[in-house]
PDB file of C-alpha atoms in Angstrom:
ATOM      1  CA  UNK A   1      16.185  22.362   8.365  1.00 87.00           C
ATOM      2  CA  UNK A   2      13.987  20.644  11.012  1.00 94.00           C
ATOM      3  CA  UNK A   3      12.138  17.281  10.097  1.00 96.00           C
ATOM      4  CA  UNK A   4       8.933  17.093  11.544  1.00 96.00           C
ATOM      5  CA  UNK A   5       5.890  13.746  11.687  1.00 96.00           C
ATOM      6  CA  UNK A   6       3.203  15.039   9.429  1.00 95.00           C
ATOM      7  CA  UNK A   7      -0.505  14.260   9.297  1.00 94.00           C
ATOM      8  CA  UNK A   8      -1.125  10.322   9.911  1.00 96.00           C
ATOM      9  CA  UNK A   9      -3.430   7.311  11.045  1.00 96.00           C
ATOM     10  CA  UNK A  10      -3.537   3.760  10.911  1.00 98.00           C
ATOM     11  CA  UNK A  11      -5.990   1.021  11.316  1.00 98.00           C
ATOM     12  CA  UNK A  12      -7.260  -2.339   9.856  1.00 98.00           C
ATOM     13  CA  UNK A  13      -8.300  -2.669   6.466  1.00 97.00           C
ATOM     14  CA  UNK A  14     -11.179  -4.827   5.280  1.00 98.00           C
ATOM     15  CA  UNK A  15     -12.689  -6.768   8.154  1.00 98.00           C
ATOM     16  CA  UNK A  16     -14.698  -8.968   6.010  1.00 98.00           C
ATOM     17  CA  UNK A  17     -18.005 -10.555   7.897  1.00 97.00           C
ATOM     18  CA  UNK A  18     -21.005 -12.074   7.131  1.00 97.00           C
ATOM     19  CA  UNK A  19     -23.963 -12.130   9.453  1.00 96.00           C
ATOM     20  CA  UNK A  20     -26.934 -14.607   9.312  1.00 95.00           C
ATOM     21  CA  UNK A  21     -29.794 -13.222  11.269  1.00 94.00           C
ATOM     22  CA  UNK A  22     -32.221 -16.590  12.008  1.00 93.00           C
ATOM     23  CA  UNK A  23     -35.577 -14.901  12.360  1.00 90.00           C
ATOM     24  CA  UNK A  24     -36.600 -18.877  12.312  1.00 92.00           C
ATOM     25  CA  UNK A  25     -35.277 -22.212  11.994  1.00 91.00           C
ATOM     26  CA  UNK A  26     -35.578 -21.796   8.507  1.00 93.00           C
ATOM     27  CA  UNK A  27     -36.187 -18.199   7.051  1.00 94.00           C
ATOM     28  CA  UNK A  28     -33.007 -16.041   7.847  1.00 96.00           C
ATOM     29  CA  UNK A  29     -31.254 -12.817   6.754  1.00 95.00           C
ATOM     30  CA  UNK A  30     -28.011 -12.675   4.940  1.00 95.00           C
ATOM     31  CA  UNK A  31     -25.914  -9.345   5.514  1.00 96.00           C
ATOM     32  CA  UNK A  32     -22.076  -9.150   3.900  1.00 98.00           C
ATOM     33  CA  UNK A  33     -19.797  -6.721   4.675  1.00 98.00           C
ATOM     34  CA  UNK A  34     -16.485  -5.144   4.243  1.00 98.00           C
ATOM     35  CA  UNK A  35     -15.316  -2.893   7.125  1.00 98.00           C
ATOM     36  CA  UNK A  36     -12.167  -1.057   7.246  1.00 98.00           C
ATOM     37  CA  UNK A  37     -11.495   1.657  10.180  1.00 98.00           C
ATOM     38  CA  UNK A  38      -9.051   4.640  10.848  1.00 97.00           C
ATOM     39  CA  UNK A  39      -7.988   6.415  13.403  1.00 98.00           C
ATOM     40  CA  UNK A  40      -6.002   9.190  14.121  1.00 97.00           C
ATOM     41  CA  UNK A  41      -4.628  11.575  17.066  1.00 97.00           C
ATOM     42  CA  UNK A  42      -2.448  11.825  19.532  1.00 97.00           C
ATOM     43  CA  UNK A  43       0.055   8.661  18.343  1.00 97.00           C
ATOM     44  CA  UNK A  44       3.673  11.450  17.745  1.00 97.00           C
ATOM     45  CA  UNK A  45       4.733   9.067  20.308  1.00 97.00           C
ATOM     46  CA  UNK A  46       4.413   5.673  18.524  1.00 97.00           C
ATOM     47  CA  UNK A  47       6.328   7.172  15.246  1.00 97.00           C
ATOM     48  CA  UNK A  48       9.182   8.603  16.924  1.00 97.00           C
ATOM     49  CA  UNK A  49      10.117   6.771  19.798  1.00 96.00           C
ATOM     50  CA  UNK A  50       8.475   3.720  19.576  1.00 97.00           C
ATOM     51  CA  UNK A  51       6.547   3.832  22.394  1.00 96.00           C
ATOM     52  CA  UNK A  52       2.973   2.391  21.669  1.00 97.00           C
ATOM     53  CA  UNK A  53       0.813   3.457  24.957  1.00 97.00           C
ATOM     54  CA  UNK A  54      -1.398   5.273  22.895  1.00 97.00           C
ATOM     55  CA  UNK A  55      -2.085   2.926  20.479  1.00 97.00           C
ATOM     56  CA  UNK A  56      -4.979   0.229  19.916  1.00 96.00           C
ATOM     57  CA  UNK A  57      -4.113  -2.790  18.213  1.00 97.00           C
ATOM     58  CA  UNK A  58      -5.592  -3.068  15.272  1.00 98.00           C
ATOM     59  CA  UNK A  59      -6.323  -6.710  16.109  1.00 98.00           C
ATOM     60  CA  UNK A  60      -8.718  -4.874  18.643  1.00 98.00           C
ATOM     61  CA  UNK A  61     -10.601  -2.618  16.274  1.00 98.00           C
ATOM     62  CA  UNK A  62     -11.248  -6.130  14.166  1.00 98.00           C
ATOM     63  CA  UNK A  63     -12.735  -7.474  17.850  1.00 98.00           C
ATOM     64  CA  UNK A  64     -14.960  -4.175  17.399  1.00 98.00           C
ATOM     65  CA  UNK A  65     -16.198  -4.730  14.676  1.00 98.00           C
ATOM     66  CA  UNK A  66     -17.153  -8.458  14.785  1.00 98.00           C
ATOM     67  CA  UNK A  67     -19.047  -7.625  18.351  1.00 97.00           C
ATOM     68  CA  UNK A  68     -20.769  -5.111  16.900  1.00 97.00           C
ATOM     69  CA  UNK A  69     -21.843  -7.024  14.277  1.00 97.00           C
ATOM     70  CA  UNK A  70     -24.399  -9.014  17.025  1.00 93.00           C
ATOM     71  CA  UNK A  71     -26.807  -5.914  16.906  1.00 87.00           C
ATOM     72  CA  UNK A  72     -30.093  -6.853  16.316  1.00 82.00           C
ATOM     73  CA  UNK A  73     -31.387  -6.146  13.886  1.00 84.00           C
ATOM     74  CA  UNK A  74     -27.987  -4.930  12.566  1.00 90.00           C
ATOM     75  CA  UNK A  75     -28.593  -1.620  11.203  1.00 93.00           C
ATOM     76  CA  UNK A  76     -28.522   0.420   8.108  1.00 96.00           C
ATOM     77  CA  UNK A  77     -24.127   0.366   6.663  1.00 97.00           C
ATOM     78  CA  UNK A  78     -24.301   4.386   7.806  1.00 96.00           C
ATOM     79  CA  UNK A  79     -25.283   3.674  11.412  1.00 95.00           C
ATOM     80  CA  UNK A  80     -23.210   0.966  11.638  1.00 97.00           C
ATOM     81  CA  UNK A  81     -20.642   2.687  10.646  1.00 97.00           C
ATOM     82  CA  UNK A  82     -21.354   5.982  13.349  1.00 96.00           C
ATOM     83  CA  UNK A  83     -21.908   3.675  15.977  1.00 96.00           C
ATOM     84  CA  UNK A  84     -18.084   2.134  15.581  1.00 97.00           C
ATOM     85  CA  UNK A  85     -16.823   5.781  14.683  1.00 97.00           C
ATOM     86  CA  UNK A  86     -18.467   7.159  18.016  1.00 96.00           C
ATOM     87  CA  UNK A  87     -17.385   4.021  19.914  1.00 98.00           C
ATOM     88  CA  UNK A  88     -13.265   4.515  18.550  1.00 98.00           C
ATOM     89  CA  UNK A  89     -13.588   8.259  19.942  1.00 98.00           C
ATOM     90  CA  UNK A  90     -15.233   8.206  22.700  1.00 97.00           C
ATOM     91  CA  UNK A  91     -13.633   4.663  24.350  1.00 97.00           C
ATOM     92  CA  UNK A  92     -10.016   5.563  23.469  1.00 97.00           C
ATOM     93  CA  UNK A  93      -8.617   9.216  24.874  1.00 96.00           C
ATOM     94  CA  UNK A  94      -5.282   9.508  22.378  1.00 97.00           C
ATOM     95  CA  UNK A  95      -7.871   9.289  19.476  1.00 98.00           C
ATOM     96  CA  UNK A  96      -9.642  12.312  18.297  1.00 97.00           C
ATOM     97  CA  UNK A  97     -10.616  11.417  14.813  1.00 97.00           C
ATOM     98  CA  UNK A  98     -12.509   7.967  13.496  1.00 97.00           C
ATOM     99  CA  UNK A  99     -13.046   7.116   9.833  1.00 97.00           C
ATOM    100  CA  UNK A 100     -14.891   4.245   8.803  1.00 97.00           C
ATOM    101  CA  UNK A 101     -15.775   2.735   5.726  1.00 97.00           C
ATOM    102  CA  UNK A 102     -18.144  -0.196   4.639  1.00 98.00           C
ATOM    103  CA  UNK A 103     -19.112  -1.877   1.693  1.00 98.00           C
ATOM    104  CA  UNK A 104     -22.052  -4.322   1.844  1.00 98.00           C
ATOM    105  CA  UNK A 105     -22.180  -6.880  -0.889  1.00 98.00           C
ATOM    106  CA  UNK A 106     -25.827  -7.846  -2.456  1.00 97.00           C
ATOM    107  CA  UNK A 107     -27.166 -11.432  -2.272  1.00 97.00           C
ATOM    108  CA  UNK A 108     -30.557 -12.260  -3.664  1.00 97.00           C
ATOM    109  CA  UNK A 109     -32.370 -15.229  -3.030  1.00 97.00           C
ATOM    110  CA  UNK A 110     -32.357 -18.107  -5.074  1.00 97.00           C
ATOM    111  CA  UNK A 111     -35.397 -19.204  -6.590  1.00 96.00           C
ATOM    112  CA  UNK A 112     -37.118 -22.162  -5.331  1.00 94.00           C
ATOM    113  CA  UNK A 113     -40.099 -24.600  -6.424  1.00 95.00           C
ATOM    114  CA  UNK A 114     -42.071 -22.683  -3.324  1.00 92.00           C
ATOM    115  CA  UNK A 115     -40.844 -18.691  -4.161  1.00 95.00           C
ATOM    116  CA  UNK A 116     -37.958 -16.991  -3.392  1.00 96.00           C
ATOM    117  CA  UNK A 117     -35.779 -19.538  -1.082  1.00 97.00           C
ATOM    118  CA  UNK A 118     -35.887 -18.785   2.476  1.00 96.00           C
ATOM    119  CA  UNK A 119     -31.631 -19.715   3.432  1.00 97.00           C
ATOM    120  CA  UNK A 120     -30.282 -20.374   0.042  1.00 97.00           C
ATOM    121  CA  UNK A 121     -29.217 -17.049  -2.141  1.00 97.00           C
ATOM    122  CA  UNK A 122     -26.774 -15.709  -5.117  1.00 98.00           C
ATOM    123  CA  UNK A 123     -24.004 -12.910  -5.258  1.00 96.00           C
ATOM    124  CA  UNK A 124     -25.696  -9.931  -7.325  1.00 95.00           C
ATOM    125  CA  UNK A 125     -23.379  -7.493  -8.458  1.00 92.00           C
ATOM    126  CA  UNK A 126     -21.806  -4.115  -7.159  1.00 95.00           C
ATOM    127  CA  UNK A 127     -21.831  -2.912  -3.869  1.00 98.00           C
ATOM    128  CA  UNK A 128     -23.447  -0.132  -1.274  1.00 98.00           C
ATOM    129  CA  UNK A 129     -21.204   2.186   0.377  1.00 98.00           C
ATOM    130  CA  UNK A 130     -21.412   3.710   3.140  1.00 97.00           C
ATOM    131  CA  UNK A 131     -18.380   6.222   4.753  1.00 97.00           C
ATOM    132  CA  UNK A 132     -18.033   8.113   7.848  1.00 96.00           C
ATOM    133  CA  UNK A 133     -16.230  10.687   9.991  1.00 96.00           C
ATOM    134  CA  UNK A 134     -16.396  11.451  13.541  1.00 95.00           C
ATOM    135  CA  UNK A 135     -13.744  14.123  14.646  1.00 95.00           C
ATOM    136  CA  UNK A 136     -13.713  17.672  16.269  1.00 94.00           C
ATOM    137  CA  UNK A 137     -14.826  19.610  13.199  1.00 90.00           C
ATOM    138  CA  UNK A 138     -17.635  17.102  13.724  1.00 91.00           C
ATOM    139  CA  UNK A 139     -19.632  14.233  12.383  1.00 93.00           C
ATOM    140  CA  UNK A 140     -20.450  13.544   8.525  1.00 93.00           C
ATOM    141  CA  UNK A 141     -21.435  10.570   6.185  1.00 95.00           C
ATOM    142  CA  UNK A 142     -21.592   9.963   3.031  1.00 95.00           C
ATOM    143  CA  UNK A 143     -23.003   7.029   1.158  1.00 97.00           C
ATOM    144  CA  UNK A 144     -22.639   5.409  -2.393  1.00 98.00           C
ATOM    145  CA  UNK A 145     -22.535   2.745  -5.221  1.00 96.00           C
ATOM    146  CA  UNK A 146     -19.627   0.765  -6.145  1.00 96.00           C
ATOM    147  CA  UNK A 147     -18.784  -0.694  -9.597  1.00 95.00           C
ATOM    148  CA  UNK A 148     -22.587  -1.362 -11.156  1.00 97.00           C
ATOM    149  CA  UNK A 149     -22.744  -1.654 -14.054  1.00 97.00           C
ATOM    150  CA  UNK A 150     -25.105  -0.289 -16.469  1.00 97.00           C
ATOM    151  CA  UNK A 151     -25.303   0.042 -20.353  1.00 98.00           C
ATOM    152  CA  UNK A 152     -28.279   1.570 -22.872  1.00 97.00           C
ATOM    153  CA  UNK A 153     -28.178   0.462 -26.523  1.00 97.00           C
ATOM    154  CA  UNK A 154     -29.368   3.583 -27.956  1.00 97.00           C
ATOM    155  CA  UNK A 155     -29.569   7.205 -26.790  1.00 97.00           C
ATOM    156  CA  UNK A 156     -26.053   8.011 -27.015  1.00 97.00           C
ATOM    157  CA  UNK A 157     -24.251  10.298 -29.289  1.00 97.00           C
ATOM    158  CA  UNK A 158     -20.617  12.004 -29.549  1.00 96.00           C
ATOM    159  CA  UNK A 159     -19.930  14.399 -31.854  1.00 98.00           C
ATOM    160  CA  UNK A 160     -18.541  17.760 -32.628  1.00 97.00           C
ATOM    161  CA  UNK A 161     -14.959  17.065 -30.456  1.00 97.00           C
ATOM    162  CA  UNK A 162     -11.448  18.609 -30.869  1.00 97.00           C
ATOM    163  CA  UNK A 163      -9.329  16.684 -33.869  1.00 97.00           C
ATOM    164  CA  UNK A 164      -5.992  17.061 -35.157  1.00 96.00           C
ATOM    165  CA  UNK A 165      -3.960  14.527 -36.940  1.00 97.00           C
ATOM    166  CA  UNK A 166      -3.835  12.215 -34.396  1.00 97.00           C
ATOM    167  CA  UNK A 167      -7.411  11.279 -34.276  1.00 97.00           C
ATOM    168  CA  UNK A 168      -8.905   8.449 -35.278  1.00 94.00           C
ATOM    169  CA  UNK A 169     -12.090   8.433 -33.314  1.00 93.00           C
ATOM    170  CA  UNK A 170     -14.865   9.022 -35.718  1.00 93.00           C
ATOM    171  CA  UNK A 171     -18.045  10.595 -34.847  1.00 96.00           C
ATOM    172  CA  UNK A 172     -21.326   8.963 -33.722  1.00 95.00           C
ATOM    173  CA  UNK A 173     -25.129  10.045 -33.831  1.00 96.00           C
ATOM    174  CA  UNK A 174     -25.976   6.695 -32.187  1.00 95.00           C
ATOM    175  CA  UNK A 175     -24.004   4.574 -29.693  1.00 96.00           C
ATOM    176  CA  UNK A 176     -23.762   2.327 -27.045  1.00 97.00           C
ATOM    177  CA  UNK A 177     -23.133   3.690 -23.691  1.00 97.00           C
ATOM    178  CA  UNK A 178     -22.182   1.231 -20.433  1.00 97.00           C
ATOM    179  CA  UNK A 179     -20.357   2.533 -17.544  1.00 97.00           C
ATOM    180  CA  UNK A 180     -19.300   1.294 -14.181  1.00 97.00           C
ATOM    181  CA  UNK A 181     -20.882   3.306 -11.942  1.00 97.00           C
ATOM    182  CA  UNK A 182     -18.968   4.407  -8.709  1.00 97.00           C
ATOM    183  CA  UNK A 183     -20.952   7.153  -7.027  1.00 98.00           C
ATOM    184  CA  UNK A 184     -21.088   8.857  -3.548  1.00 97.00           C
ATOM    185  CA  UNK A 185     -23.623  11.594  -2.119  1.00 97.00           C
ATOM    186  CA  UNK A 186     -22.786  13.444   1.168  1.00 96.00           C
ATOM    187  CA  UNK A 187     -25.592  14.129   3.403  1.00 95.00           C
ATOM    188  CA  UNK A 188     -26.205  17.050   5.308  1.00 90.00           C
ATOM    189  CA  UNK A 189     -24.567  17.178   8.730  1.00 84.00           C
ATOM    190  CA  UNK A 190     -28.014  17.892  10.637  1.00 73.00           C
ATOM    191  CA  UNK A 191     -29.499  14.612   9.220  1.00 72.00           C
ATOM    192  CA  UNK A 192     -26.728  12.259  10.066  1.00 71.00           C
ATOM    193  CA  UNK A 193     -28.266  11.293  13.466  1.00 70.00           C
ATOM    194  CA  UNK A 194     -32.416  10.839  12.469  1.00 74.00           C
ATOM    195  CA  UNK A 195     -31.590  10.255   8.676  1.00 83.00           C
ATOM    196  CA  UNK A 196     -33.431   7.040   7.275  1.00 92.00           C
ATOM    197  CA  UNK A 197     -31.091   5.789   5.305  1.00 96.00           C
ATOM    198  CA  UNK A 198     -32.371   3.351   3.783  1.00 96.00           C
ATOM    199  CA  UNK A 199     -34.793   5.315   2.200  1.00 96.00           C
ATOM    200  CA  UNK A 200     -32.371   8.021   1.383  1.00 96.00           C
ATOM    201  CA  UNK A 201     -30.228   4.941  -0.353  1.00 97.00           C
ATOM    202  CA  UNK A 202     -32.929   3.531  -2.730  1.00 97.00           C
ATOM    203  CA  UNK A 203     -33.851   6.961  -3.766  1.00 97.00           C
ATOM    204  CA  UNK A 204     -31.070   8.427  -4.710  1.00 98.00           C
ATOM    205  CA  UNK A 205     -29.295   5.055  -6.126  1.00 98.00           C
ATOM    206  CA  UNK A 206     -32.885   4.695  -8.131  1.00 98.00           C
ATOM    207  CA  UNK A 207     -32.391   8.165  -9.514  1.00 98.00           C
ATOM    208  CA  UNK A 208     -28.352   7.679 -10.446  1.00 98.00           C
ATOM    209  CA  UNK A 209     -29.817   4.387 -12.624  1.00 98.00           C
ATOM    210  CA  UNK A 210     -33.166   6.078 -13.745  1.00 98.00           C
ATOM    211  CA  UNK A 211     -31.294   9.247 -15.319  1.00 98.00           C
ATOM    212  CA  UNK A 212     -28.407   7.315 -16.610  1.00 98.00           C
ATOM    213  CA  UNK A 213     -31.531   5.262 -18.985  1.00 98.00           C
ATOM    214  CA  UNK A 214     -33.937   8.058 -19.562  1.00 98.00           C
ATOM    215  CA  UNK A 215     -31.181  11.264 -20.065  1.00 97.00           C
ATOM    216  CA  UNK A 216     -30.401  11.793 -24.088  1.00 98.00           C
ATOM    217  CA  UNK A 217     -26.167  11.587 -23.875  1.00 98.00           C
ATOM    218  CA  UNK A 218     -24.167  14.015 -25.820  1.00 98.00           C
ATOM    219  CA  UNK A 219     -21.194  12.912 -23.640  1.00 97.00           C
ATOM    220  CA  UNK A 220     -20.604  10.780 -20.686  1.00 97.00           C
ATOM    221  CA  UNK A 221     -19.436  14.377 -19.025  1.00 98.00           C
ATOM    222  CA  UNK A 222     -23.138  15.176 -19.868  1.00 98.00           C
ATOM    223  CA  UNK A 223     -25.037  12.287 -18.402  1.00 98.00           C
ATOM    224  CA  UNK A 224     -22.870  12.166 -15.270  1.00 98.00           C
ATOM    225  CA  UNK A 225     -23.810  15.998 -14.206  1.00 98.00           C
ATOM    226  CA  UNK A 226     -27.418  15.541 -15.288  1.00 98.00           C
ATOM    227  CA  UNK A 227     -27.385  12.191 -12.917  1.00 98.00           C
ATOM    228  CA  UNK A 228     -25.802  14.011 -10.074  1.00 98.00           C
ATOM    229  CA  UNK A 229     -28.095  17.191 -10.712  1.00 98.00           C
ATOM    230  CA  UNK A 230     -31.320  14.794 -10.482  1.00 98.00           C
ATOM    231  CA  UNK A 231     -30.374  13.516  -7.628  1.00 98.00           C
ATOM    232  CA  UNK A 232     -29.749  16.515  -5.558  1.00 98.00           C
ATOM    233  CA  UNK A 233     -33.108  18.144  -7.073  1.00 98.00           C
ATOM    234  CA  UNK A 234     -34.919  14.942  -5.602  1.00 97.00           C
ATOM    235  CA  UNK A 235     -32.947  14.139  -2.215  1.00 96.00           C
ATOM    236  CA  UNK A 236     -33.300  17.464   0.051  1.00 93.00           C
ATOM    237  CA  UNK A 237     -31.102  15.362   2.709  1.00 93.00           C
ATOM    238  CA  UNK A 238     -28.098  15.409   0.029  1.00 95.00           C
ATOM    239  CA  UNK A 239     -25.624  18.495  -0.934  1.00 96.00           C
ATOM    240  CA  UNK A 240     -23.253  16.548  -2.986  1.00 97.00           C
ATOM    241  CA  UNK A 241     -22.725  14.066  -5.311  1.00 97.00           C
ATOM    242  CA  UNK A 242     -19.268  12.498  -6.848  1.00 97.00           C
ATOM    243  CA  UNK A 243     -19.200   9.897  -9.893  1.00 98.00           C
ATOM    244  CA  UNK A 244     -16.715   8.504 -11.550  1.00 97.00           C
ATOM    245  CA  UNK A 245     -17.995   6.809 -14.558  1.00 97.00           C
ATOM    246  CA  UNK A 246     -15.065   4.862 -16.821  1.00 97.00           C
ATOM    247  CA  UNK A 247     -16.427   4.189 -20.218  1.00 95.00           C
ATOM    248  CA  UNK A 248     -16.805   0.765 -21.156  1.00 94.00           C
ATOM    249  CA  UNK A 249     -16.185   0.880 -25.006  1.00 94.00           C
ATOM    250  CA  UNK A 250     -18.561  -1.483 -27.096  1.00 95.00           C
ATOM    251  CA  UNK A 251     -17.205  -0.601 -30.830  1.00 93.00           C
ATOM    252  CA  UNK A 252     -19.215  -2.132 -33.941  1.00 93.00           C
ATOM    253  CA  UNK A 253     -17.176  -4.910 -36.043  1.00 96.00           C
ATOM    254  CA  UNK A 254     -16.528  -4.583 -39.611  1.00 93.00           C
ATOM    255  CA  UNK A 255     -18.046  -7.736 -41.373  1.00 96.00           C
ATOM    256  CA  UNK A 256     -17.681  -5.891 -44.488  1.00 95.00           C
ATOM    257  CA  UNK A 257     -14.405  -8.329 -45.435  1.00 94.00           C
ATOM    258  CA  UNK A 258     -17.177 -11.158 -44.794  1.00 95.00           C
ATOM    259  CA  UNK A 259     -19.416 -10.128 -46.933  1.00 95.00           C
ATOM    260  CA  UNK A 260     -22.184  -8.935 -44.481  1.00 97.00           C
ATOM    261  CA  UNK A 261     -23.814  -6.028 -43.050  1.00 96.00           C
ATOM    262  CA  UNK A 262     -23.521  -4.753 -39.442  1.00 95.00           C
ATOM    263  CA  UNK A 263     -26.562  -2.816 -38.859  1.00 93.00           C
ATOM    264  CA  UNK A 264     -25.782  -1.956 -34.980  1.00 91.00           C
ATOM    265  CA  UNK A 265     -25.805  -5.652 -33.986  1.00 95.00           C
ATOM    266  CA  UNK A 266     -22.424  -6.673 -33.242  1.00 96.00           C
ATOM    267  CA  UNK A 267     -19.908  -5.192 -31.539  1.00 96.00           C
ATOM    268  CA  UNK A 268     -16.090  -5.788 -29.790  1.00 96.00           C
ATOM    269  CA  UNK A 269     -16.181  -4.971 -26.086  1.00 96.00           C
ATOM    270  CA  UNK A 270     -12.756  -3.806 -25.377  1.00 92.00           C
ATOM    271  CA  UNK A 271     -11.792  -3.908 -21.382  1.00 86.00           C
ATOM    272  CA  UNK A 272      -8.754  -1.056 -21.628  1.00 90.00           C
ATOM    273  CA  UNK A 273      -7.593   0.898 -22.623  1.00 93.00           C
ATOM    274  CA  UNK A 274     -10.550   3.268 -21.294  1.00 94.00           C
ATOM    275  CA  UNK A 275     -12.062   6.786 -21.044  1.00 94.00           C
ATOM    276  CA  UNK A 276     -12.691   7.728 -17.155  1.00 97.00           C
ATOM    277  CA  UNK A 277     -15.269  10.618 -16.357  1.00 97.00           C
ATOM    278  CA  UNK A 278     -14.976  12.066 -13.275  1.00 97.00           C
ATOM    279  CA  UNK A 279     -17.324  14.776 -11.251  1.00 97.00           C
ATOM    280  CA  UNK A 280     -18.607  17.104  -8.947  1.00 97.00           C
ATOM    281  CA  UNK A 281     -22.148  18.136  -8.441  1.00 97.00           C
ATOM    282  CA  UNK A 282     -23.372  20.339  -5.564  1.00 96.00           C
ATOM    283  CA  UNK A 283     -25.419  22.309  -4.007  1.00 96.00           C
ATOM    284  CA  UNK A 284     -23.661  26.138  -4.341  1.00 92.00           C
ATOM    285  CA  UNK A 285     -24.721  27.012  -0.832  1.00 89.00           C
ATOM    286  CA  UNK A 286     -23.478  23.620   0.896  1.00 86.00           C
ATOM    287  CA  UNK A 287     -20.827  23.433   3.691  1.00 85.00           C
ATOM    288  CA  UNK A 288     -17.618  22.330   2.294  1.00 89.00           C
ATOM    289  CA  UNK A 289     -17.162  18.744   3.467  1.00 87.00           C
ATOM    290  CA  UNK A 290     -14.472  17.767   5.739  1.00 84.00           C
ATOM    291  CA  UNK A 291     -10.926  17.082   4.651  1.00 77.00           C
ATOM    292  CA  UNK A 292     -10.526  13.439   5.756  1.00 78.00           C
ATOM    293  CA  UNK A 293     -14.224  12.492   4.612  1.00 78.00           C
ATOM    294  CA  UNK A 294     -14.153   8.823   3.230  1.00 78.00           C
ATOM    295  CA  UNK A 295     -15.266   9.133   0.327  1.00 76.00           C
ATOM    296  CA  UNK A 296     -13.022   6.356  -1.323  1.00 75.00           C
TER     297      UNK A 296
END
């Protein structure tokens, strides 16, 4: 029986930056990201024999990143991210295949006796994603949310579920529902080089937020396709769209051993254990995405 190297890459994980863009002496841009990169090709060498001509220190792809961080203005997480991918393939023979991932952190500006502050801000919560991949089956992005959070105090119910004689969970007509929401949307390959994405971004992230409030819940399972379906009846640009949505239980205390009523008001947020939904919705006529497409 023969043993054999089987599919692999490398890279450098989480190049973290931040990048001030003075448009004065005073007023100035804040952009924070997290940038990880991965290549892969011709590196059989590297693995069994130990011979590294064909491969770029990571140390190097981190110089990469940080220079092309100076763009001004630096652009939109997507093209940033198909300008290194392009760069990784097309600078570097052994490597035939480029993923790259970023995550850029929100900061809004502080408020200040004048407005909005014009160098001072404060870390807002979740993140944008953005992945790509740049190989010989070709070029595709998608983009995303990371881990925002979102809750509705009403216009939630779960009912009418399996039970046996290990359930406990009793039935609701009226709930809370919160979530974490970690989403990603694919785009269509033709669009990934005159896409405006941060149009596309807004919208569809507006739509993921503006279903999750307005949509009547049954289930989680239920909100998360009719988020995902809004979005791709909305976004032309988009053929896909993945959520996974853990459920972040908020159960009602029993003050009955108090002597008092809880009419919906109070409630135990419990951290884990948790419920995690997870899904799928596309287009039925879309190109399968790529094998290696970053979505995580």
């Amino acid at each position: 029986m023969a043993i054999v190297l089987g599919p692999n890459r490398y890279g450098k994980a989480e190049v973290r930056l931040v990048r001030v863009t003075r448009t004065t002496a005073t007023e100035h841009e804040l952009c924070d990201l997290n940038v990880s990169v991965s290549l892969s090709g011709d590196l059989a060498d590297t693995h069994l024999r130990g011979d590294n001509a064909h491969v770029i220190p990571t140390d190097t792809m981190r110089a990469v990143v940080y220079a092309f961080a100076q763009d001004r203005p630096l652009p939109a997480i997507e093209a940033f991210g198909l300008r290194l991918a392009r760069h990784f393939v097309d600078a570097y023979a052994p490597i035939d295949t480029a993923r790259v991932r970023v995550l850029e952190y929100p900061w809004i500006r502080i408020p200040g006796t004048h407005g909005p502050h014009p160098h001072a801000w404060t870390r807002a919560a979740g993140a944008r994603y953005a992945g790509v991949l740049h190989g010989p089956a070709g070029t595709e992005v998608c983009a995303g949310l990371e881990d925002v959070t979102v809750l509705k105090s009403t216009g939630s119910e779960f009912h009418g579920f399996m039970t046996d004689r290990y359930t406990t969970l009793a039935p609701t007509r009226d709930r809370i529902l919160a979530t974490s929401v970690h989403a990603r949307w694919r785009h269509r390959r033709l669009d990934v080089v005159s896409a405006d994405w941060d149009t596309s971004f807004r919208a569809a992230r507006d739509t993921l937020l503006r279903t999750f409030a307005e949509a009547h819940s049954l289930s989680l399972q239920q909100t998360l396709y009719a988020m995902g379906e809004a979005v791709l009846t909305e976004r032309e640009d988009l053929v896909e769209v993945r959520l996974t949505l853990p459920n972040r239980h908020h159960l009602p205390v029993d003050l009955d051993a108090f002597g008092l009523h809880n009419a919906g008001e109070v409630y135990q947020v419990t951290d884990r254990p948790y419920g995690v939904i997870e899904g799928t919705v596309l287009r039925d006529d879309a190109a399968p995405a790529l094998a290696e497409l970053p979505w995580r």
